[in-house]
C-alpha positions as YAML, in Angstrom:
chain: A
units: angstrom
residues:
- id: 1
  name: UNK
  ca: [-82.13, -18.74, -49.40]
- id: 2
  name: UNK
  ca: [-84.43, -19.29, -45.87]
- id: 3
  name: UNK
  ca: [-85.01, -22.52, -45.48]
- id: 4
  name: UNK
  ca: [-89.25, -24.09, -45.78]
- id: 5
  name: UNK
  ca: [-89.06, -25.21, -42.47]
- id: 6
  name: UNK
  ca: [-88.92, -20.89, -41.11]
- id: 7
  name: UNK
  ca: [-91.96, -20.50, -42.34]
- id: 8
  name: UNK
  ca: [-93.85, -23.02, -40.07]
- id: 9
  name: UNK
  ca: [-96.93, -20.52, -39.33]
- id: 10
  name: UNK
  ca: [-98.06, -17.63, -40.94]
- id: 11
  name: UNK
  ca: [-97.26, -14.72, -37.80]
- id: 12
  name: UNK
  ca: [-93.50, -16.02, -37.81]
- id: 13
  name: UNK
  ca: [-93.14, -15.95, -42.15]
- id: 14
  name: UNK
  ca: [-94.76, -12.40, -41.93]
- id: 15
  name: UNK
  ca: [-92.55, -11.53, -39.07]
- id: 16
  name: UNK
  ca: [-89.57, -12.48, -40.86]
- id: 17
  name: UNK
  ca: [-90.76, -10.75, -44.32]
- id: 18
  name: UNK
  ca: [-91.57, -7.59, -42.51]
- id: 19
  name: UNK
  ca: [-87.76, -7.61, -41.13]
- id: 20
  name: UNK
  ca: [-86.22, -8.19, -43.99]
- id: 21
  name: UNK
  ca: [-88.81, -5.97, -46.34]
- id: 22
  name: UNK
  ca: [-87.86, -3.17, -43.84]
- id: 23
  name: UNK
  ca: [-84.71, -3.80, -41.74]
- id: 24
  name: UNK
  ca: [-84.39, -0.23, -41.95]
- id: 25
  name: UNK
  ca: [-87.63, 0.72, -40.15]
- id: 26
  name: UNK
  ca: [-90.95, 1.60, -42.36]
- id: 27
  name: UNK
  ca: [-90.90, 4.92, -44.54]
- id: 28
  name: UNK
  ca: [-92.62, 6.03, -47.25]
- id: 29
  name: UNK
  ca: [-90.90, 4.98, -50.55]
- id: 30
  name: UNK
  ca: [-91.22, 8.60, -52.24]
- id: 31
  name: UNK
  ca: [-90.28, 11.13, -49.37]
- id: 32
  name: UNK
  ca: [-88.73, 8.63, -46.69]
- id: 33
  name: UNK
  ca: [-91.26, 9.96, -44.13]
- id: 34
  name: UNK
  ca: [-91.92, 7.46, -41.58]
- id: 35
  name: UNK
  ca: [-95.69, 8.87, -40.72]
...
């Protein structure tokens, strides 16, 4: 579990939910294209 206290402003709890949502880079879902 992260800990409250990582989420002390919003840019830093999106930039940690955007790494974790896509530690693998950002693709599309259906056809794994990344455009």
């Amino acid at each position: 579990m992260i800990p409250l206290k990582t989420f002390v402003s919003e840019r830093r709890a999106a930039n940690l939910l955007a790494q974790v949502r896509w530690r693998d880079g950002v693709y599309c879902p259906r056809c794994r294209g990344e455009s």
